[in-house]
Amino acid sequence: MQKLAIQGGARLNGEVRISGAKNAALPIMCASLLSADDLYLSNLPDMHDVATMEKLLQQMGVRISTVARGATFNAGQVDKLEAPYDMVKTMRAAILVLGPLLARFGEARVSLPGGCAIGSRPVDLHIKGLQAMGAEIHIEHGYIHATAKRLKGARISFDLVSVTGTENLMMAAALADGVTTLENAAREPEVVDLANCLIAMGAKISGVGSDTITIQGVSSLHGAQYRVMPDRIESGTFLVAAAATGGKITLSEARADILENVLDKLREAGASIVVSDSHITLEMLRRPKAVNVRTAPYPAFPTDMQAQFMALNTIAEGSSVVVETIFENRFMHVQELRRLGAQIEVEGNTAIIKGCAQLEGATIMATDLRASACLVIAGLVAQGETIVDRIYHLDRGYEHIEAKLSALGAQIRRLK
Ligand code: EPZ
């Protein structure tokens, strides 16, 4: 089990390049299944979940040739319409092959994703939407068996805003017979990025970025070249780390227009922020002020930034309230932060944090992707050494994080 050893106290300074967005790359890679032509993707991030998705697609017969920070995907010879349990259990985003396989091949066998640390994370909305489009779906032995001669356009209204639910059904609808309307659809920038890639492949989609998306099915899609958007959660994570350590950093290849709510919260905490169309500079000249946070679907405050802001609040001036409304168990980092001396009380989906002047380094354990980022931030500000264990969680969703942090002056190294 690999660990990170962090000596707290260094202020982060310098410039860091933001990688392609994990949560845009994963659905866009699955979109390659919708055509027999080459889909060339650039700005793909180098991280474990992307490698897992490549393996999953390759075992289906997708031919992948990689170049630096990019790859060409060709689904012309797909011969296995299955996503096996051993791959789905480590990455629930594997569910995103379901819609494309059904739409192009009329059949799919996808393992039900297990729950994960942050919640049960069902896929009932994905299944209900595909059934509304005429798919026959049976669940047996932990697998979703789906068949459909040809999916039909339908009006689908989501009970809950679901990011991958919206993505799966948008991909399925792209090749369906007729028009599909997705109501109460997710508005996340990653959903928009997928839609833009599908449009480049010949899909007819309107309403992208709003809560009502309309897809006019076409008979086939062609290849395309597409650049994956920058990762807004990686951007937010580095900005919070700079704010917590009282430093000054510039993000390059970053987009501020998809981070408005996070930037507003950082300004509220006392940071000064300057943005251009590709850079974000943050400077924190004082101890952060505590800020209240309530997660909700985009464009509200993102749940994937909740843990990082909790780390900031543990050393901020004053008390704060953090409310997690998306996942039922996304406070796994609280116990670990308490081991560093943080003062946090939890009542259901609400955490109350009393800022303290100083955290003390300790050995702590990552439990999920964004919780591990939170613990790294806490280690950067804690006095003395902090050891973060089980950092395979971190490697799933951040590209070379300790190299990027070291380049900004952090005292951080990986222990084999
Ligand atoms: C996506 O997960 C992201 N993952 C998550 O990022 C992110 O936290 C989440 O959206 C919310 O923004 C990817 O894009 C690969 P949901 P997703 O469907 O699509 C419930 C990270 O750290 N729900 O929007 O799985 C669900 O339980 C990861 O990068 C149903 O009840 O999330 C949750 O409470 C973590 N039935 C809520 O909806 C369904 O069929 C939102 O889930 C689907 C979802």
PDB file of C-alpha atoms and ligand atoms in Angstrom, residues 22-23 26 92-93 118 120-126 160-165 167 188 303-304 326-328 330 369-370, ligand 1:
ATOM      1  CA  LYS A  22     -11.411  12.855 -15.486  1.00  0.00           C
ATOM      2  CA  ASN A  23     -15.211  13.177 -15.414  1.00  0.00           C
ATOM      3  CA  LEU A  26     -14.486   8.865 -18.987  1.00  0.00           C
ATOM      4  CA  ARG A  92     -18.435   2.787 -11.260  1.00  0.00           C
ATOM      5  CA  ALA A  93     -18.087   5.018 -14.349  1.00  0.00           C
ATOM      6  CA  ILE A 118     -19.422   7.714  -0.315  1.00  0.00           C
ATOM      7  CA  SER A 120     -24.881   3.202  -2.308  1.00  0.00           C
ATOM      8  CA  ARG A 121     -24.880   5.008  -5.671  1.00  0.00           C
ATOM      9  CA  PRO A 122     -27.661   3.095  -7.466  1.00  0.00           C
ATOM     10  CA  VAL A 123     -28.167   3.198 -11.244  1.00  0.00           C
ATOM     11  CA  ASP A 124     -31.967   2.894 -11.242  1.00  0.00           C
ATOM     12  CA  LEU A 125     -32.385   6.158 -13.182  1.00  0.00           C
ATOM     13  CA  HIS A 126     -30.080   4.884 -15.957  1.00  0.00           C
ATOM     14  CA  LEU A 160     -32.913  13.257  -9.250  1.00  0.00           C
ATOM     15  CA  VAL A 161     -30.207  15.137 -11.148  1.00  0.00           C
ATOM     16  CA  SER A 162     -27.753  12.428 -12.225  1.00  0.00           C
ATOM     17  CA  VAL A 163     -24.517  13.281 -14.066  1.00  0.00           C
ATOM     18  CA  THR A 164     -23.732   9.841 -15.520  1.00  0.00           C
ATOM     19  CA  GLY A 165     -27.462   9.102 -15.822  1.00  0.00           C
ATOM     20  CA  GLU A 167     -24.626  11.078 -20.010  1.00  0.00           C
ATOM     21  CA  GLU A 188     -22.374  19.874 -15.204  1.00  0.00           C
ATOM     22  CA  THR A 303     -19.936  17.954  -3.970  1.00  0.00           C
ATOM     23  CA  ASP A 304     -16.477  16.999  -5.321  1.00  0.00           C
ATOM     24  CA  ILE A 326     -25.794  14.738  -2.881  1.00  0.00           C
ATOM     25  CA  PHE A 327     -24.270  11.651  -1.224  1.00  0.00           C
ATOM     26  CA  GLU A 328     -25.363  10.015   1.999  1.00  0.00           C
ATOM     27  CA  ARG A 330     -19.414  11.775   2.107  1.00  0.00           C
ATOM     28  CA  LEU A 369     -10.853  10.135  -4.079  1.00  0.00           C
ATOM     29  CA  ARG A 370     -11.775  13.617  -2.877  1.00  0.00           C
TER      30      ARG A 370
HETATM   31  C1  EPZ B   1     -20.715  11.852 -11.024  1.00  0.00           C
HETATM   32  O1  EPZ B   1     -21.055  10.651 -10.366  1.00  0.00           O
HETATM   33  C2  EPZ B   1     -19.222  12.035 -10.815  1.00  0.00           C
HETATM   34  N1  EPZ B   1     -18.511  10.908 -11.420  1.00  0.00           N
HETATM   35  C3  EPZ B   1     -18.922  12.118  -9.313  1.00  0.00           C
HETATM   36  O2  EPZ B   1     -17.528  12.382  -9.181  1.00  0.00           O
HETATM   37  C4  EPZ B   1     -19.698  13.292  -8.722  1.00  0.00           C
HETATM   38  O3  EPZ B   1     -19.476  13.342  -7.344  1.00  0.00           O
HETATM   39  C5  EPZ B   1     -21.198  13.104  -9.015  1.00  0.00           C
HETATM   40  O4  EPZ B   1     -21.413  12.961 -10.439  1.00  0.00           O
HETATM   41  C6  EPZ B   1     -22.028  14.292  -8.542  1.00  0.00           C
HETATM   42  O5  EPZ B   1     -21.571  15.465  -9.160  1.00  0.00           O
HETATM   43  C7  EPZ B   1     -18.331  10.888 -12.762  1.00  0.00           C
HETATM   44  O6  EPZ B   1     -18.765  11.777 -13.482  1.00  0.00           O
HETATM   45  C8  EPZ B   1     -17.569   9.724 -13.316  1.00  0.00           C
HETATM   46  P1  EPZ B   1     -24.939  11.137  -9.840  1.00  0.00           P
HETATM   47  P2  EPZ B   1     -22.512   9.977 -10.632  1.00  0.00           P
HETATM   48  O7  EPZ B   1     -25.566  10.085 -10.693  1.00  0.00           O
HETATM   49  O8  EPZ B   1     -22.972  10.295 -11.989  1.00  0.00           O
HETATM   50  C9  EPZ B   1     -28.245   9.375  -6.943  1.00  0.00           C
HETATM   51  C10 EPZ B   1     -15.378  12.082  -8.361  1.00  0.00           C
HETATM   52  O9  EPZ B   1     -14.941  12.343  -7.244  1.00  0.00           O
HETATM   53  N2  EPZ B   1     -28.591   8.485  -8.075  1.00  0.00           N
HETATM   54  O10 EPZ B   1     -24.965  12.562 -10.323  1.00  0.00           O
HETATM   55  O11 EPZ B   1     -22.400   8.560 -10.222  1.00  0.00           O
HETATM   56  C11 EPZ B   1     -26.854   9.091  -6.396  1.00  0.00           C
HETATM   57  O12 EPZ B   1     -26.898   8.058  -5.439  1.00  0.00           O
HETATM   58  C12 EPZ B   1     -16.714  11.397  -8.502  1.00  0.00           C
HETATM   59  O13 EPZ B   1     -14.817  12.359  -9.443  1.00  0.00           O
HETATM   60  C13 EPZ B   1     -29.669   7.609  -7.947  1.00  0.00           C
HETATM   61  O14 EPZ B   1     -30.325   7.567  -6.915  1.00  0.00           O
HETATM   62  O15 EPZ B   1     -23.412  10.753  -9.580  1.00  0.00           O
HETATM   63  C14 EPZ B   1     -26.474  10.417  -5.787  1.00  0.00           C
HETATM   64  O16 EPZ B   1     -27.040  10.521  -4.499  1.00  0.00           O
HETATM   65  C15 EPZ B   1     -17.256  10.972  -7.156  1.00  0.00           C
HETATM   66  N3  EPZ B   1     -29.981   6.790  -8.986  1.00  0.00           N
HETATM   67  C16 EPZ B   1     -27.148  11.440  -6.713  1.00  0.00           C
HETATM   68  O17 EPZ B   1     -28.154  10.723  -7.428  1.00  0.00           O
HETATM   69  C17 EPZ B   1     -29.270   6.801 -10.167  1.00  0.00           C
HETATM   70  O18 EPZ B   1     -29.621   6.044 -11.098  1.00  0.00           O
HETATM   71  C18 EPZ B   1     -26.204  12.071  -7.739  1.00  0.00           C
HETATM   72  O19 EPZ B   1     -25.536  11.010  -8.364  1.00  0.00           O
HETATM   73  C19 EPZ B   1     -28.181   7.694 -10.281  1.00  0.00           C
HETATM   74  C20 EPZ B   1     -27.869   8.535  -9.223  1.00  0.00           C
END
